[in-house]
PDB file of C-alpha atoms in Angstrom:
ATOM      1  CA  ASN A  10      -9.755 -17.073   5.363  1.00 74.00           C
ATOM      2  CA  ALA A  11      -5.971 -16.986   4.950  1.00 83.00           C
ATOM      3  CA  GLY A  12      -6.419 -13.758   3.048  1.00 93.00           C
ATOM      4  CA  VAL A  13      -3.727 -13.218   0.844  1.00 96.00           C
ATOM      5  CA  THR A  14      -0.693 -15.384   0.723  1.00 97.00           C
ATOM      6  CA  GLN A  15       2.636 -14.930  -0.908  1.00 97.00           C
ATOM      7  CA  THR A  16       5.299 -17.251  -1.705  1.00 96.00           C
ATOM      8  CA  PRO A  17       8.390 -17.381  -1.294  1.00 97.00           C
ATOM      9  CA  LYS A  18       9.055 -15.261   1.794  1.00 96.00           C
ATOM     10  CA  PHE A  19      12.644 -14.713   0.586  1.00 96.00           C
ATOM     11  CA  ARG A  20      14.567 -15.440  -2.227  1.00 96.00           C
ATOM     12  CA  ILE A  21      18.234 -14.418  -3.683  1.00 97.00           C
ATOM     13  CA  LEU A  22      18.765 -14.398  -7.604  1.00 96.00           C
ATOM     14  CA  LYS A  23      21.568 -14.099  -9.492  1.00 96.00           C
ATOM     15  CA  ILE A  24      21.758 -11.597 -12.220  1.00 97.00           C
ATOM     16  CA  GLY A  25      19.953 -12.954 -15.546  1.00 96.00           C
ATOM     17  CA  GLN A  26      17.987 -15.643 -13.653  1.00 97.00           C
ATOM     18  CA  SER A  27      14.205 -15.612 -13.559  1.00 96.00           C
ATOM     19  CA  MET A  28      11.393 -16.604 -11.218  1.00 96.00           C
ATOM     20  CA  THR A  29       7.965 -16.325 -10.525  1.00 97.00           C
ATOM     21  CA  LEU A  30       6.469 -14.779  -7.246  1.00 98.00           C
ATOM     22  CA  GLN A  31       3.209 -16.241  -6.246  1.00 98.00           C
ATOM     23  CA  CYS A  32       0.090 -14.581  -4.963  1.00 98.00           C
ATOM     24  CA  THR A  33      -3.154 -16.260  -3.888  1.00 97.00           C
ATOM     25  CA  GLN A  34      -6.153 -14.800  -2.378  1.00 97.00           C
ATOM     26  CA  ASP A  35      -9.217 -16.666  -0.946  1.00 95.00           C
ATOM     27  CA  MET A  36     -11.670 -13.698  -0.451  1.00 93.00           C
ATOM     28  CA  ASN A  37     -13.088 -13.899  -4.212  1.00 92.00           C
ATOM     29  CA  HIS A  38     -11.789 -10.499  -4.706  1.00 92.00           C
ATOM     30  CA  ASN A  39     -11.678  -9.329  -8.523  1.00 90.00           C
ATOM     31  CA  TYR A  40      -9.094  -6.887  -8.189  1.00 91.00           C
ATOM     32  CA  MET A  41      -5.353  -7.988  -7.755  1.00 94.00           C
ATOM     33  CA  TYR A  42      -2.334  -5.855  -7.672  1.00 95.00           C
ATOM     34  CA  TRP A  43       1.445  -6.332  -7.359  1.00 97.00           C
ATOM     35  CA  TYR A  44       3.286  -3.502  -5.389  1.00 97.00           C
ATOM     36  CA  ARG A  45       7.211  -3.089  -4.789  1.00 97.00           C
ATOM     37  CA  GLN A  46       8.774  -1.126  -1.844  1.00 95.00           C
ATOM     38  CA  ASP A  47      12.515   0.011  -2.177  1.00 93.00           C
ATOM     39  CA  PRO A  48      14.146   1.080   0.846  1.00 86.00           C
ATOM     40  CA  GLY A  49      12.901   4.276   2.491  1.00 84.00           C
ATOM     41  CA  MET A  50      10.303   4.361  -0.459  1.00 88.00           C
ATOM     42  CA  GLY A  51       6.431   4.033  -0.705  1.00 90.00           C
ATOM     43  CA  LEU A  52       4.738   1.343  -2.504  1.00 93.00           C
ATOM     44  CA  LYS A  53       4.957   1.405  -6.184  1.00 94.00           C
ATOM     45  CA  LEU A  54       2.241  -0.233  -8.508  1.00 93.00           C
ATOM     46  CA  ILE A  55       3.870  -3.030 -10.705  1.00 96.00           C
ATOM     47  CA  TYR A  56       0.712  -4.371 -12.491  1.00 95.00           C
ATOM     48  CA  TYR A  57      -2.654  -5.142 -11.697  1.00 93.00           C
ATOM     49  CA  SER A  58      -5.928  -6.959 -12.697  1.00 93.00           C
ATOM     50  CA  VAL A  59      -9.435  -6.053 -12.620  1.00 89.00           C
ATOM     51  CA  GLY A  60     -10.333  -9.986 -13.188  1.00 91.00           C
ATOM     52  CA  ALA A  61      -9.562 -13.277 -14.665  1.00 93.00           C
ATOM     53  CA  GLY A  62      -7.975 -12.786 -18.061  1.00 94.00           C
ATOM     54  CA  ILE A  63      -7.406  -8.831 -17.838  1.00 93.00           C
ATOM     55  CA  THR A  64      -4.252  -7.352 -16.637  1.00 94.00           C
ATOM     56  CA  ASP A  65      -2.663  -3.832 -17.130  1.00 92.00           C
ATOM     57  CA  LYS A  66       0.339  -2.120 -16.484  1.00 93.00           C
ATOM     58  CA  GLY A  67       0.969   0.289 -13.203  1.00 90.00           C
ATOM     59  CA  GLU A  68       3.582   2.813 -12.788  1.00 89.00           C
ATOM     60  CA  VAL A  69       6.914   0.536 -12.823  1.00 94.00           C
ATOM     61  CA  PRO A  70       5.949  -2.592 -15.088  1.00 96.00           C
ATOM     62  CA  ASN A  71       9.370  -2.852 -16.928  1.00 96.00           C
ATOM     63  CA  GLY A  72      11.409  -6.152 -16.131  1.00 95.00           C
ATOM     64  CA  TYR A  73       8.155  -7.997 -15.127  1.00 97.00           C
ATOM     65  CA  ASN A  74       4.896 -10.007 -16.535  1.00 97.00           C
ATOM     66  CA  VAL A  75       1.855 -11.116 -15.038  1.00 97.00           C
ATOM     67  CA  SER A  76      -1.029 -13.223 -15.946  1.00 95.00           C
ATOM     68  CA  ARG A  77      -4.495 -13.870 -14.334  1.00 97.00           C
ATOM     69  CA  SER A  78      -6.048 -17.026 -15.284  1.00 96.00           C
ATOM     70  CA  THR A  79      -7.846 -17.349 -11.959  1.00 96.00           C
ATOM     71  CA  THR A  80      -9.963 -15.159  -9.703  1.00 95.00           C
ATOM     72  CA  GLU A  81      -7.636 -16.592  -6.957  1.00 96.00           C
ATOM     73  CA  ASP A  82      -4.003 -16.351  -8.626  1.00 97.00           C
ATOM     74  CA  PHE A  83      -2.103 -13.555  -9.749  1.00 98.00           C
ATOM     75  CA  PRO A  84       1.693 -14.844 -10.317  1.00 98.00           C
ATOM     76  CA  LEU A  85       4.453 -11.889 -11.007  1.00 98.00           C
ATOM     77  CA  ARG A  86       7.056 -13.118 -13.430  1.00 97.00           C
ATOM     78  CA  LEU A  87      10.617 -11.619 -13.306  1.00 96.00           C
ATOM     79  CA  GLU A  88      12.766 -12.470 -16.345  1.00 89.00           C
ATOM     80  CA  LEU A  89      16.154 -11.555 -16.548  1.00 93.00           C
ATOM     81  CA  ALA A  90      16.603 -10.577 -13.035  1.00 95.00           C
ATOM     82  CA  ALA A  91      18.752  -7.187 -12.514  1.00 96.00           C
ATOM     83  CA  PRO A  92      19.962  -5.461  -9.336  1.00 95.00           C
ATOM     84  CA  SER A  93      17.278  -2.903  -9.619  1.00 95.00           C
ATOM     85  CA  GLN A  94      15.142  -5.390  -9.032  1.00 96.00           C
ATOM     86  CA  THR A  95      16.086  -5.869  -5.434  1.00 96.00           C
ATOM     87  CA  SER A  96      12.916  -4.925  -3.352  1.00 97.00           C
ATOM     88  CA  VAL A  97      10.267  -6.135  -1.251  1.00 97.00           C
ATOM     89  CA  TYR A  98       7.122  -7.284  -3.417  1.00 98.00           C
ATOM     90  CA  PHE A  99       3.727  -7.085  -2.059  1.00 98.00           C
ATOM     91  CA  CYS A 100       0.536  -8.570  -3.796  1.00 98.00           C
ATOM     92  CA  ALA A 101      -2.780  -7.159  -2.817  1.00 96.00           C
ATOM     93  CA  SER A 102      -6.526  -7.750  -3.554  1.00 94.00           C
ATOM     94  CA  SER A 103      -9.620  -5.730  -3.206  1.00 90.00           C
ATOM     95  CA  ARG A 104     -13.492  -5.840  -4.362  1.00 85.00           C
ATOM     96  CA  PRO A 105     -14.418  -3.069  -6.468  1.00 72.00           C
ATOM     97  CA  HIS A 106     -17.717  -0.926  -5.382  1.00 64.00           C
ATOM     98  CA  GLU A 107     -16.717  -1.129  -1.712  1.00 56.00           C
ATOM     99  CA  LYS A 108     -14.403   1.292   0.411  1.00 58.00           C
ATOM    100  CA  ASP A 109     -11.506   0.851  -1.660  1.00 62.00           C
ATOM    101  CA  GLU A 110      -9.762  -1.172   0.924  1.00 84.00           C
ATOM    102  CA  GLN A 111      -6.915  -3.222  -0.593  1.00 90.00           C
ATOM    103  CA  PHE A 112      -5.685  -6.444   1.724  1.00 93.00           C
ATOM    104  CA  PHE A 113      -1.928  -6.892   1.391  1.00 96.00           C
ATOM    105  CA  GLY A 114       0.101 -10.179   1.439  1.00 97.00           C
ATOM    106  CA  PRO A 115       3.143 -10.304   3.826  1.00 96.00           C
ATOM    107  CA  GLY A 116       5.407  -9.616   1.043  1.00 97.00           C
ATOM    108  CA  THR A 117       8.248 -11.314  -0.779  1.00 97.00           C
ATOM    109  CA  ARG A 118      11.925 -10.058   0.042  1.00 96.00           C
ATOM    110  CA  LEU A 119      13.924 -10.446  -2.998  1.00 97.00           C
ATOM    111  CA  THR A 120      17.549  -9.647  -3.652  1.00 96.00           C
ATOM    112  CA  VAL A 121      19.410  -9.972  -6.943  1.00 96.00           C
ATOM    113  CA  LEU A 122      23.078 -10.285  -6.850  1.00 94.00           C
TER     114      LEU A 122
ATOM    115  CA  ASP B 114       7.451  13.576  -9.187  1.00 70.00           C
ATOM    116  CA  GLN B 115       6.091  12.672  -5.686  1.00 81.00           C
ATOM    117  CA  GLN B 116       2.381  13.270  -5.768  1.00 91.00           C
ATOM    118  CA  VAL B 117       1.911  12.066  -1.993  1.00 95.00           C
ATOM    119  CA  LYS B 118       4.439  13.458   0.336  1.00 96.00           C
ATOM    120  CA  GLN B 119       5.003  12.452   3.774  1.00 96.00           C
ATOM    121  CA  ASN B 120       7.722  14.972   4.860  1.00 92.00           C
ATOM    122  CA  SER B 121       8.530  13.593   8.231  1.00 95.00           C
ATOM    123  CA  PRO B 122      10.406  10.229   7.832  1.00 94.00           C
ATOM    124  CA  SER B 123       9.790   9.783  11.743  1.00 96.00           C
ATOM    125  CA  LEU B 124       7.806  10.831  14.679  1.00 97.00           C
ATOM    126  CA  SER B 125       8.395   9.909  18.373  1.00 98.00           C
ATOM    127  CA  VAL B 126       5.916  10.416  21.089  1.00 98.00           C
ATOM    128  CA  GLN B 127       4.865   9.350  24.559  1.00 98.00           C
ATOM    129  CA  GLU B 128       2.414   7.045  25.666  1.00 97.00           C
ATOM    130  CA  GLY B 129      -0.907   8.493  26.170  1.00 97.00           C
ATOM    131  CA  ARG B 130      -0.081  11.604  24.081  1.00 98.00           C
ATOM    132  CA  ILE B 131      -1.325  12.676  20.591  1.00 98.00           C
ATOM    133  CA  SER B 132       0.206  11.336  17.543  1.00 98.00           C
ATOM    134  CA  ILE B 133      -0.035  13.496  14.335  1.00 98.00           C
ATOM    135  CA  LEU B 134       0.963  12.348  11.134  1.00 98.00           C
ATOM    136  CA  ASN B 135       0.866  14.602   8.138  1.00 98.00           C
ATOM    137  CA  CYS B 136       0.446  13.929   4.482  1.00 98.00           C
ATOM    138  CA  ASP B 137       0.367  16.488   1.645  1.00 97.00           C
ATOM    139  CA  TYR B 138      -0.594  15.746  -2.205  1.00 96.00           C
ATOM    140  CA  THR B 139      -0.325  17.853  -5.617  1.00 94.00           C
ATOM    141  CA  ASN B 140      -2.647  16.000  -7.747  1.00 89.00           C
ATOM    142  CA  SER B 141      -6.077  17.665  -7.566  1.00 89.00           C
ATOM    143  CA  MET B 142      -7.922  14.702  -8.924  1.00 87.00           C
ATOM    144  CA  PHE B 143      -7.146  12.742  -6.092  1.00 89.00           C
ATOM    145  CA  ASP B 144     -10.436  12.357  -4.373  1.00 86.00           C
ATOM    146  CA  TYR B 145     -10.045   9.649  -1.797  1.00 89.00           C
ATOM    147  CA  PHE B 146      -7.231   9.366   0.764  1.00 92.00           C
ATOM    148  CA  LEU B 147      -6.464   6.442   2.908  1.00 93.00           C
ATOM    149  CA  TRP B 148      -3.919   5.568   5.895  1.00 96.00           C
ATOM    150  CA  TYR B 149      -2.285   2.227   6.046  1.00 97.00           C
ATOM    151  CA  LYS B 150      -0.282   1.033   9.092  1.00 97.00           C
ATOM    152  CA  LYS B 151       2.700  -1.479   8.459  1.00 96.00           C
ATOM    153  CA  TYR B 152       4.917  -3.591  11.069  1.00 96.00           C
ATOM    154  CA  PRO B 153       8.238  -5.025   9.982  1.00 92.00           C
ATOM    155  CA  ALA B 154       7.829  -7.926   7.896  1.00 90.00           C
ATOM    156  CA  GLU B 155       4.271  -7.628   7.386  1.00 94.00           C
ATOM    157  CA  GLY B 156       2.131  -6.206   4.645  1.00 95.00           C
ATOM    158  CA  PRO B 157       0.400  -3.053   5.177  1.00 96.00           C
ATOM    159  CA  THR B 158      -3.031  -3.081   6.881  1.00 96.00           C
ATOM    160  CA  PHE B 159      -5.737  -0.612   6.245  1.00 94.00           C
ATOM    161  CA  LEU B 160      -6.492   2.087   9.056  1.00 96.00           C
ATOM    162  CA  ILE B 161      -8.668   4.603   8.087  1.00 95.00           C
ATOM    163  CA  SER B 162     -10.026   6.641   4.878  1.00 92.00           C
ATOM    164  CA  ILE B 163     -11.613   9.690   3.720  1.00 93.00           C
ATOM    165  CA  SER B 164     -13.864  10.539   0.868  1.00 90.00           C
ATOM    166  CA  SER B 165     -13.215  14.244  -0.507  1.00 90.00           C
ATOM    167  CA  ILE B 166     -16.797  15.254   0.169  1.00 91.00           C
ATOM    168  CA  LYS B 167     -15.804  15.038   3.884  1.00 93.00           C
ATOM    169  CA  ASP B 168     -13.302  17.084   6.065  1.00 95.00           C
ATOM    170  CA  LYS B 169     -13.117  14.567   8.984  1.00 97.00           C
ATOM    171  CA  ASN B 170     -13.598  10.646   9.691  1.00 96.00           C
ATOM    172  CA  GLU B 171     -13.313   9.281  13.102  1.00 97.00           C
ATOM    173  CA  ASP B 172     -12.644   5.476  14.030  1.00 96.00           C
ATOM    174  CA  GLY B 173     -12.004   4.963  17.678  1.00 97.00           C
ATOM    175  CA  ARG B 174      -8.732   6.372  18.655  1.00 97.00           C
ATOM    176  CA  PHE B 175      -8.039   7.295  15.002  1.00 98.00           C
ATOM    177  CA  THR B 176      -9.316  10.763  13.257  1.00 98.00           C
ATOM    178  CA  VAL B 177      -8.373  11.647   9.642  1.00 98.00           C
ATOM    179  CA  PHE B 178      -8.594  15.397   8.628  1.00 98.00           C
ATOM    180  CA  LEU B 179      -8.833  16.644   5.161  1.00 97.00           C
ATOM    181  CA  ASN B 180      -8.093  20.319   4.188  1.00 97.00           C
ATOM    182  CA  LYS B 181      -8.718  20.005   0.431  1.00 95.00           C
ATOM    183  CA  SER B 182      -7.771  23.792  -0.282  1.00 95.00           C
ATOM    184  CA  ALA B 183      -4.229  23.328   1.506  1.00 96.00           C
ATOM    185  CA  LYS B 184      -4.051  19.670  -0.132  1.00 96.00           C
ATOM    186  CA  HIS B 185      -3.242  18.433   3.221  1.00 97.00           C
ATOM    187  CA  LEU B 186      -4.470  15.629   5.391  1.00 97.00           C
ATOM    188  CA  SER B 187      -3.445  14.359   8.807  1.00 98.00           C
ATOM    189  CA  LEU B 188      -4.084  11.442  11.106  1.00 98.00           C
ATOM    190  CA  HIS B 189      -4.443  11.861  14.471  1.00 98.00           C
ATOM    191  CA  ILE B 190      -4.068   9.119  16.906  1.00 98.00           C
ATOM    192  CA  VAL B 191      -5.563   9.557  20.533  1.00 97.00           C
ATOM    193  CA  PRO B 192      -4.224   8.314  22.786  1.00 98.00           C
ATOM    194  CA  SER B 193      -0.956   6.807  21.455  1.00 98.00           C
ATOM    195  CA  GLN B 194      -0.197   3.184  22.653  1.00 97.00           C
ATOM    196  CA  PRO B 195       3.028   1.461  22.175  1.00 97.00           C
ATOM    197  CA  GLY B 196       1.391  -1.083  19.860  1.00 97.00           C
ATOM    198  CA  ASP B 197       0.825   1.761  17.447  1.00 98.00           C
ATOM    199  CA  SER B 198       4.311   1.670  17.116  1.00 98.00           C
ATOM    200  CA  ALA B 199       4.650   1.456  13.246  1.00 97.00           C
ATOM    201  CA  VAL B 200       5.337   3.118   9.464  1.00 97.00           C
ATOM    202  CA  TYR B 201       2.332   4.817   8.639  1.00 98.00           C
ATOM    203  CA  PHE B 202       1.513   5.123   4.577  1.00 97.00           C
ATOM    204  CA  CYS B 203      -0.660   7.854   3.397  1.00 96.00           C
ATOM    205  CA  ALA B 204      -2.325   6.997  -0.120  1.00 93.00           C
ATOM    206  CA  ALA B 205      -4.402   8.576  -2.225  1.00 91.00           C
ATOM    207  CA  SER B 206      -6.926   7.831  -5.540  1.00 86.00           C
ATOM    208  CA  GLY B 207      -8.781   9.337  -7.941  1.00 80.00           C
ATOM    209  CA  ASN B 208     -11.727   6.928  -7.927  1.00 60.00           C
ATOM    210  CA  SER B 209     -13.881   7.727  -4.928  1.00 51.00           C
ATOM    211  CA  GLY B 210     -16.772   5.488  -4.046  1.00 47.00           C
ATOM    212  CA  GLY B 211     -15.809   3.176  -6.949  1.00 46.00           C
ATOM    213  CA  SER B 212     -13.153   0.368  -7.793  1.00 47.00           C
ATOM    214  CA  ASN B 213      -9.629   1.709  -6.950  1.00 56.00           C
ATOM    215  CA  TYR B 214      -7.121   0.138  -8.657  1.00 63.00           C
ATOM    216  CA  LYS B 215      -4.334   2.914  -8.610  1.00 78.00           C
ATOM    217  CA  LEU B 216      -3.152   3.711  -5.082  1.00 87.00           C
ATOM    218  CA  THR B 217      -0.494   6.587  -5.113  1.00 90.00           C
ATOM    219  CA  PHE B 218       1.578   5.979  -1.756  1.00 93.00           C
ATOM    220  CA  GLY B 219       3.657   8.469   0.241  1.00 95.00           C
ATOM    221  CA  LYS B 220       6.866   7.125   1.417  1.00 95.00           C
ATOM    222  CA  GLY B 221       5.782   6.746   5.086  1.00 96.00           C
ATOM    223  CA  THR B 222       6.354   8.023   8.466  1.00 97.00           C
ATOM    224  CA  LEU B 223       7.756   5.618  11.159  1.00 97.00           C
ATOM    225  CA  LEU B 224       6.040   6.213  14.498  1.00 98.00           C
ATOM    226  CA  THR B 225       7.670   5.164  17.880  1.00 98.00           C
ATOM    227  CA  VAL B 226       5.390   5.371  20.840  1.00 98.00           C
ATOM    228  CA  ASN B 227       7.279   5.306  24.179  1.00 96.00           C
ATOM    229  CA  PRO B 228       6.204   3.589  27.332  1.00 93.00           C
TER     230      PRO B 228
END
């Protein structure tokens, strides 16, 4: 099992550009999440999904969009990138009805200049 | 408004001694608490958790204590090892025993274990 994989590892964007952060998990988890971590801060939930076709906003959804067409994939879309979106982005997944452990990917470090 | 607080940004201990990491929370609806460990350039990994119906949970060298009346939990690592050097995040949720989809994280504490 590869677990949760994220691509790319690093990316630099110009203000106003858009991009998609990819996330894939091979554990057949129903639940998937996107977090961002700013320097010196904890992780903040951007969006989450409880299954294919179902997504919902987290704490900081503005400027982002998600889709969940399959159980495995949960891409995060940034439209009109802004410097405030400079952060490290983590994707995670979990099975419901277990001990609430979330499995995290290695992260994508995004810089918007 | 920070609902999960880790007031010590860093902690340094000697190898073999006890490491105690603290976490406070303000939301009385939280009933499940987790600790995650994070190495540089990696994602967080789950370490240990505790439900609000317990006051202690132990897993090898790691023990988490929960004081509900004080809204305080702590992670004890005994004995500390250099490989334990990492950032430790405290997290809380309000869906104990069921599907958790909203974890609230603290800012983390950087633990350094000196050989």
